[in-house]
């Protein structure tokens, strides 16, 4: 129900800077305001300037690492993909991003942080020529309304509990374009040397484990990707 409502309220897409993207921000903030306890919690929306040069270098580097092993047809395909992504990034120089951060302070180990992330934006593209399409209908129910709904539900539950460690849930913008929302957030984290990121959990595309698509009998066995306990995560 939450996924459906989120998709409905943010149609036709949640592309960065779009009306749907702004509606997604409002939806997340309103849900937190209306459905969670406020004791020892905080929520904020942080505007950031996306690091376009970094994203360009990332796409080019990914192509350069693999181009020597590609067959001619694949080489041309991914060369075109890389060139189009880099050109598209040029159009976003004046588009700001917005990350939304909810946090509940831990009672005994507030400087140990369990970090949970989910991106909320969408990006449509033409599968034939791999170019980005600004106005495409891209509801993104799986990618990544499923992750957003899970993150909101986690907030709803954890706001009721007494937590020893701090839990922070971040809704990232620019997740589909160079991961620039999470990149900007990790840069800001390096400033706070007092925190220890105990672990990180990524909520992404959680709608695959279904009866109709489960050809190997794995229903109920969602994969969970997380970092191990490490005092070096924040620095890395």
mmCIF file of C-alpha atoms in Angstrom:
data_model
loop_
_atom_site.group_PDB
_atom_site.id
_atom_site.type_symbol
_atom_site.label_atom_id
_atom_site.label_comp_id
_atom_site.label_asym_id
_atom_site.label_seq_id
_atom_site.Cartn_x
_atom_site.Cartn_y
_atom_site.Cartn_z
ATOM 1 C CA UNK A 1 0.000 0.000 0.000
ATOM 2 C CA UNK A 2 2.799 2.415 0.879
ATOM 3 C CA UNK A 3 4.661 1.685 -2.367
ATOM 4 C CA UNK A 4 1.492 2.241 -4.402
ATOM 5 C CA UNK A 5 0.722 5.541 -2.702
ATOM 6 C CA UNK A 6 4.290 6.785 -3.121
ATOM 7 C CA UNK A 7 4.273 5.947 -6.837
ATOM 8 C CA UNK A 8 0.838 7.506 -7.320
ATOM 9 C CA UNK A 9 1.782 10.755 -5.591
ATOM 10 C CA UNK A 10 5.035 11.175 -7.549
ATOM 11 C CA UNK A 11 3.888 10.440 -11.107
ATOM 12 C CA UNK A 12 4.996 10.449 -13.881
ATOM 13 C CA UNK A 13 8.583 10.160 -12.616
ATOM 14 C CA UNK A 14 10.975 11.282 -9.885
ATOM 15 C CA UNK A 15 13.741 12.524 -12.164
ATOM 16 C CA UNK A 16 16.123 14.935 -10.411
ATOM 17 C CA UNK A 17 14.732 18.468 -10.298
ATOM 18 C CA UNK A 18 11.289 17.417 -11.561
ATOM 19 C CA UNK A 19 7.890 18.028 -9.997
ATOM 20 C CA UNK A 20 7.659 14.329 -9.132
ATOM 21 C CA UNK A 21 11.047 14.465 -7.439
ATOM 22 C CA UNK A 22 9.878 17.350 -5.248
ATOM 23 C CA UNK A 23 6.650 15.469 -4.512
ATOM 24 C CA UNK A 24 8.762 12.513 -3.370
ATOM 25 C CA UNK A 25 10.603 14.736 -0.910
ATOM 26 C CA UNK A 26 7.307 16.060 0.453
ATOM 27 C CA UNK A 27 5.868 12.536 0.710
ATOM 28 C CA UNK A 28 8.848 11.264 2.715
ATOM 29 C CA UNK A 29 8.873 14.228 5.079
ATOM 30 C CA UNK A 30 5.101 14.132 5.633
ATOM 31 C CA UNK A 31 5.093 10.391 6.292
ATOM 32 C CA UNK A 32 7.794 10.791 8.931
ATOM 33 C CA UNK A 33 5.950 13.722 10.501
ATOM 34 C CA UNK A 34 2.591 11.924 10.604
ATOM 35 C CA UNK A 35 3.609 8.367 11.474
ATOM 36 C CA UNK A 36 6.593 8.378 13.813
ATOM 37 C CA UNK A 37 7.366 9.302 17.384
ATOM 38 C CA UNK A 38 9.603 12.331 17.767
ATOM 39 C CA UNK A 39 11.458 11.471 20.999
ATOM 40 C CA UNK A 40 15.238 11.611 20.469
ATOM 41 C CA UNK A 41 14.747 11.887 16.702
ATOM 42 C CA UNK A 42 15.474 14.492 14.064
ATOM 43 C CA UNK A 43 14.758 14.884 10.358
ATOM 44 C CA UNK A 44 16.239 17.311 7.870
ATOM 45 C CA UNK A 45 16.480 17.917 4.142
ATOM 46 C CA UNK A 46 19.938 18.876 2.913
ATOM 47 C CA UNK A 47 20.483 20.579 -0.440
ATOM 48 C CA UNK A 48 23.699 19.759 -2.269
ATOM 49 C CA UNK A 49 25.399 20.709 -5.505
ATOM 50 C CA UNK A 50 26.043 17.492 -7.448
ATOM 51 C CA UNK A 51 29.683 16.846 -8.278
ATOM 52 C CA UNK A 52 29.258 16.591 -12.056
ATOM 53 C CA UNK A 53 33.008 16.310 -12.834
ATOM 54 C CA UNK A 54 33.271 13.339 -10.452
ATOM 55 C CA UNK A 55 30.383 11.535 -12.173
ATOM 56 C CA UNK A 56 31.893 12.136 -15.612
ATOM 57 C CA UNK A 57 35.198 10.669 -14.511
ATOM 58 C CA UNK A 58 33.412 7.681 -12.969
ATOM 59 C CA UNK A 59 31.562 6.795 -16.186
ATOM 60 C CA UNK A 60 34.688 7.276 -18.296
ATOM 61 C CA UNK A 61 36.815 5.239 -15.892
ATOM 62 C CA UNK A 62 34.304 2.366 -15.900
ATOM 63 C CA UNK A 63 34.443 2.244 -19.685
ATOM 64 C CA UNK A 64 38.224 2.550 -19.851
ATOM 65 C CA UNK A 65 38.667 -0.403 -17.476
ATOM 66 C CA UNK A 66 36.661 -2.774 -19.672
ATOM 67 C CA UNK A 67 37.018 -1.517 -23.258
ATOM 68 C CA UNK A 68 40.060 -3.678 -23.984
ATOM 69 C CA UNK A 69 38.079 -6.874 -23.393
ATOM 70 C CA UNK A 70 34.965 -5.922 -25.383
ATOM 71 C CA UNK A 71 33.970 -7.286 -28.763
ATOM 72 C CA UNK A 72 33.545 -4.602 -31.475
ATOM 73 C CA UNK A 73 29.750 -4.427 -31.164
ATOM 74 C CA UNK A 74 29.879 -4.239 -27.366
ATOM 75 C CA UNK A 75 32.677 -1.665 -27.553
ATOM 76 C CA UNK A 76 30.566 0.613 -29.733
ATOM 77 C CA UNK A 77 27.513 0.140 -27.492
ATOM 78 C CA UNK A 78 29.267 1.054 -24.250
ATOM 79 C CA UNK A 79 31.304 3.800 -25.876
ATOM 80 C CA UNK A 80 28.018 5.374 -26.989
ATOM 81 C CA UNK A 81 26.505 4.815 -23.534
ATOM 82 C CA UNK A 82 29.455 6.521 -21.829
ATOM 83 C CA UNK A 83 29.452 9.481 -24.224
ATOM 84 C CA UNK A 84 25.717 9.985 -23.776
ATOM 85 C CA UNK A 85 25.903 9.808 -19.985
ATOM 86 C CA UNK A 86 28.706 12.367 -19.919
ATOM 87 C CA UNK A 87 26.803 14.665 -22.282
ATOM 88 C CA UNK A 88 23.655 14.299 -20.188
ATOM 89 C CA UNK A 89 25.510 15.236 -17.023
ATOM 90 C CA UNK A 90 26.341 18.589 -18.647
ATOM 91 C CA UNK A 91 22.612 19.423 -18.638
ATOM 92 C CA UNK A 92 22.431 18.976 -14.848
ATOM 93 C CA UNK A 93 25.062 21.504 -13.788
ATOM 94 C CA UNK A 94 22.436 23.875 -12.397
ATOM 95 C CA UNK A 95 20.221 21.184 -10.814
ATOM 96 C CA UNK A 96 20.563 20.851 -7.047
ATOM 97 C CA UNK A 97 19.977 17.588 -5.235
ATOM 98 C CA UNK A 98 18.302 16.981 -1.871
ATOM 99 C CA UNK A 99 19.086 14.230 0.633
ATOM 100 C CA UNK A 100 16.632 13.598 3.466
ATOM 101 C CA UNK A 101 18.056 12.347 6.762
ATOM 102 C CA UNK A 102 16.162 10.841 9.693
ATOM 103 C CA UNK A 103 18.042 9.953 12.854
ATOM 104 C CA UNK A 104 17.359 8.487 16.267
ATOM 105 C CA UNK A 105 20.109 8.921 18.829
ATOM 106 C CA UNK A 106 21.364 5.872 20.684
ATOM 107 C CA UNK A 107 20.957 5.826 24.440
ATOM 108 C CA UNK A 108 24.330 4.312 25.398
ATOM 109 C CA UNK A 109 26.514 4.455 22.238
ATOM 110 C CA UNK A 110 25.310 7.511 20.309
ATOM 111 C CA UNK A 111 28.552 7.825 18.344
ATOM 112 C CA UNK A 112 28.158 4.332 16.881
ATOM 113 C CA UNK A 113 25.902 4.746 13.860
ATOM 114 C CA UNK A 114 23.929 2.155 11.934
ATOM 115 C CA UNK A 115 23.394 3.785 8.537
ATOM 116 C CA UNK A 116 20.547 2.764 6.208
ATOM 117 C CA UNK A 117 20.174 4.199 2.706
ATOM 118 C CA UNK A 118 17.669 4.231 -0.155
ATOM 119 C CA UNK A 119 17.591 6.461 -3.224
ATOM 120 C CA UNK A 120 14.229 7.920 -4.242
ATOM 121 C CA UNK A 121 14.825 9.369 -7.722
ATOM 122 C CA UNK A 122 14.124 7.679 -11.056
ATOM 123 C CA UNK A 123 15.660 8.011 -14.523
ATOM 124 C CA UNK A 124 14.095 6.880 -17.783
ATOM 125 C CA UNK A 125 16.189 5.928 -20.781
ATOM 126 C CA UNK A 126 15.755 4.668 -24.319
ATOM 127 C CA UNK A 127 16.837 1.030 -24.326
ATOM 128 C CA UNK A 128 17.605 1.108 -28.052
ATOM 129 C CA UNK A 129 20.136 3.929 -28.086
ATOM 130 C CA UNK A 130 20.792 4.085 -24.288
ATOM 131 C CA UNK A 131 20.068 7.814 -24.095
ATOM 132 C CA UNK A 132 18.404 9.438 -21.081
ATOM 133 C CA UNK A 133 14.783 10.567 -21.544
ATOM 134 C CA UNK A 134 13.747 13.557 -19.403
ATOM 135 C CA UNK A 135 9.949 13.264 -19.510
ATOM 136 C CA UNK A 136 9.569 9.488 -19.638
ATOM 137 C CA UNK A 137 6.883 7.848 -17.523
ATOM 138 C CA UNK A 138 9.042 6.070 -14.961
ATOM 139 C CA UNK A 139 7.041 5.126 -11.850
ATOM 140 C CA UNK A 140 9.978 3.161 -10.406
ATOM 141 C CA UNK A 141 7.843 0.933 -8.171
ATOM 142 C CA UNK A 142 10.713 -1.511 -7.731
ATOM 143 C CA UNK A 143 13.569 0.901 -8.384
ATOM 144 C CA UNK A 144 13.285 2.322 -5.861
ATOM 145 C CA UNK A 145 9.880 2.930 -4.314
ATOM 146 C CA UNK A 146 10.333 -0.507 -2.738
ATOM 147 C CA UNK A 147 13.444 0.696 -0.913
ATOM 148 C CA UNK A 148 11.792 3.974 0.120
ATOM 149 C CA UNK A 149 8.765 2.141 1.525
ATOM 150 C CA UNK A 150 11.010 -0.244 3.455
ATOM 151 C CA UNK A 151 13.029 2.665 4.854
ATOM 152 C CA UNK A 152 9.888 4.525 5.961
ATOM 153 C CA UNK A 153 8.542 1.395 7.625
ATOM 154 C CA UNK A 154 11.853 0.912 9.424
ATOM 155 C CA UNK A 155 11.652 4.493 10.693
ATOM 156 C CA UNK A 156 8.086 3.911 11.861
ATOM 157 C CA UNK A 157 9.196 0.876 13.867
ATOM 158 C CA UNK A 158 12.493 2.181 15.231
ATOM 159 C CA UNK A 159 11.001 5.468 16.394
ATOM 160 C CA UNK A 160 9.086 3.430 18.979
ATOM 161 C CA UNK A 161 12.139 1.674 20.391
ATOM 162 C CA UNK A 162 14.932 2.489 22.811
ATOM 163 C CA UNK A 163 18.084 2.012 20.731
ATOM 164 C CA UNK A 164 21.580 1.609 22.140
ATOM 165 C CA UNK A 165 23.272 2.765 18.947
ATOM 166 C CA UNK A 166 22.242 5.682 16.761
ATOM 167 C CA UNK A 167 20.273 4.725 13.635
ATOM 168 C CA UNK A 168 20.318 7.061 10.656
ATOM 169 C CA UNK A 169 18.174 6.563 7.551
ATOM 170 C CA UNK A 170 19.123 8.571 4.470
ATOM 171 C CA UNK A 171 16.957 9.018 1.373
ATOM 172 C CA UNK A 172 19.367 9.841 -1.453
ATOM 173 C CA UNK A 173 18.724 12.009 -4.497
ATOM 174 C CA UNK A 174 20.735 11.563 -7.730
ATOM 175 C CA UNK A 175 20.956 7.819 -7.050
ATOM 176 C CA UNK A 176 20.359 7.011 -10.722
ATOM 177 C CA UNK A 177 22.866 9.539 -12.017
ATOM 178 C CA UNK A 178 26.387 8.862 -10.828
ATOM 179 C CA UNK A 179 25.286 8.025 -7.258
ATOM 180 C CA UNK A 180 25.883 11.701 -6.560
ATOM 181 C CA UNK A 181 23.539 11.943 -3.569
ATOM 182 C CA UNK A 182 25.332 9.249 -1.612
ATOM 183 C CA UNK A 183 28.697 10.553 -2.828
ATOM 184 C CA UNK A 184 27.939 14.009 -1.459
ATOM 185 C CA UNK A 185 26.738 12.558 1.827
ATOM 186 C CA UNK A 186 29.849 10.432 2.348
ATOM 187 C CA UNK A 187 32.011 13.494 1.734
ATOM 188 C CA UNK A 188 30.163 15.338 4.495
ATOM 189 C CA UNK A 189 30.549 12.359 6.841
ATOM 190 C CA UNK A 190 34.328 12.591 6.720
ATOM 191 C CA UNK A 191 34.130 15.914 8.538
ATOM 192 C CA UNK A 192 32.763 14.294 11.710
ATOM 193 C CA UNK A 193 35.682 12.338 13.122
ATOM 194 C CA UNK A 194 33.787 11.467 16.324
ATOM 195 C CA UNK A 195 31.408 9.068 14.612
ATOM 196 C CA UNK A 196 31.987 5.399 13.984
ATOM 197 C CA UNK A 197 29.817 3.989 11.210
ATOM 198 C CA UNK A 198 29.078 0.593 12.712
ATOM 199 C CA UNK A 199 27.505 -0.784 9.530
ATOM 200 C CA UNK A 200 25.700 0.302 6.375
ATOM 201 C CA UNK A 201 22.613 -1.333 4.832
ATOM 202 C CA UNK A 202 21.449 -0.501 1.306
ATOM 203 C CA UNK A 203 17.738 -0.830 0.462
ATOM 204 C CA UNK A 204 17.474 -1.228 -3.301
ATOM 205 C CA UNK A 205 14.987 -2.961 -5.625
ATOM 206 C CA UNK A 206 13.336 -5.212 -3.061
ATOM 207 C CA UNK A 207 10.465 -6.292 -5.322
ATOM 208 C CA UNK A 208 12.104 -9.207 -7.120
ATOM 209 C CA UNK A 209 11.407 -12.013 -4.671
ATOM 210 C CA UNK A 210 7.977 -12.981 -6.007
ATOM 211 C CA UNK A 211 6.196 -16.233 -6.800
ATOM 212 C CA UNK A 212 5.919 -15.458 -10.523
ATOM 213 C CA UNK A 213 9.603 -14.618 -11.009
ATOM 214 C CA UNK A 214 11.055 -17.065 -8.496
ATOM 215 C CA UNK A 215 12.213 -19.851 -10.818
ATOM 216 C CA UNK A 216 14.620 -21.394 -8.305
ATOM 217 C CA UNK A 217 12.314 -21.692 -5.308
ATOM 218 C CA UNK A 218 13.953 -18.920 -3.311
ATOM 219 C CA UNK A 219 10.801 -17.074 -2.255
ATOM 220 C CA UNK A 220 11.266 -15.485 1.137
ATOM 221 C CA UNK A 221 15.045 -15.300 0.871
ATOM 222 C CA UNK A 222 15.741 -11.653 0.142
ATOM 223 C CA UNK A 223 19.400 -10.777 -0.145
ATOM 224 C CA UNK A 224 20.742 -8.237 2.318
ATOM 225 C CA UNK A 225 23.856 -6.246 1.436
ATOM 226 C CA UNK A 226 25.665 -4.588 4.287
ATOM 227 C CA UNK A 227 29.134 -3.607 5.367
ATOM 228 C CA UNK A 228 30.944 -5.484 8.138
ATOM 229 C CA UNK A 229 31.625 -3.808 11.460
ATOM 230 C CA UNK A 230 34.558 -1.513 10.883
ATOM 231 C CA UNK A 231 36.008 1.628 12.419
ATOM 232 C CA UNK A 232 37.412 2.528 8.995
ATOM 233 C CA UNK A 233 34.164 2.756 7.031
ATOM 234 C CA UNK A 234 33.694 6.488 7.548
ATOM 235 C CA UNK A 235 37.250 7.174 6.438
ATOM 236 C CA UNK A 236 37.066 4.882 3.382
#
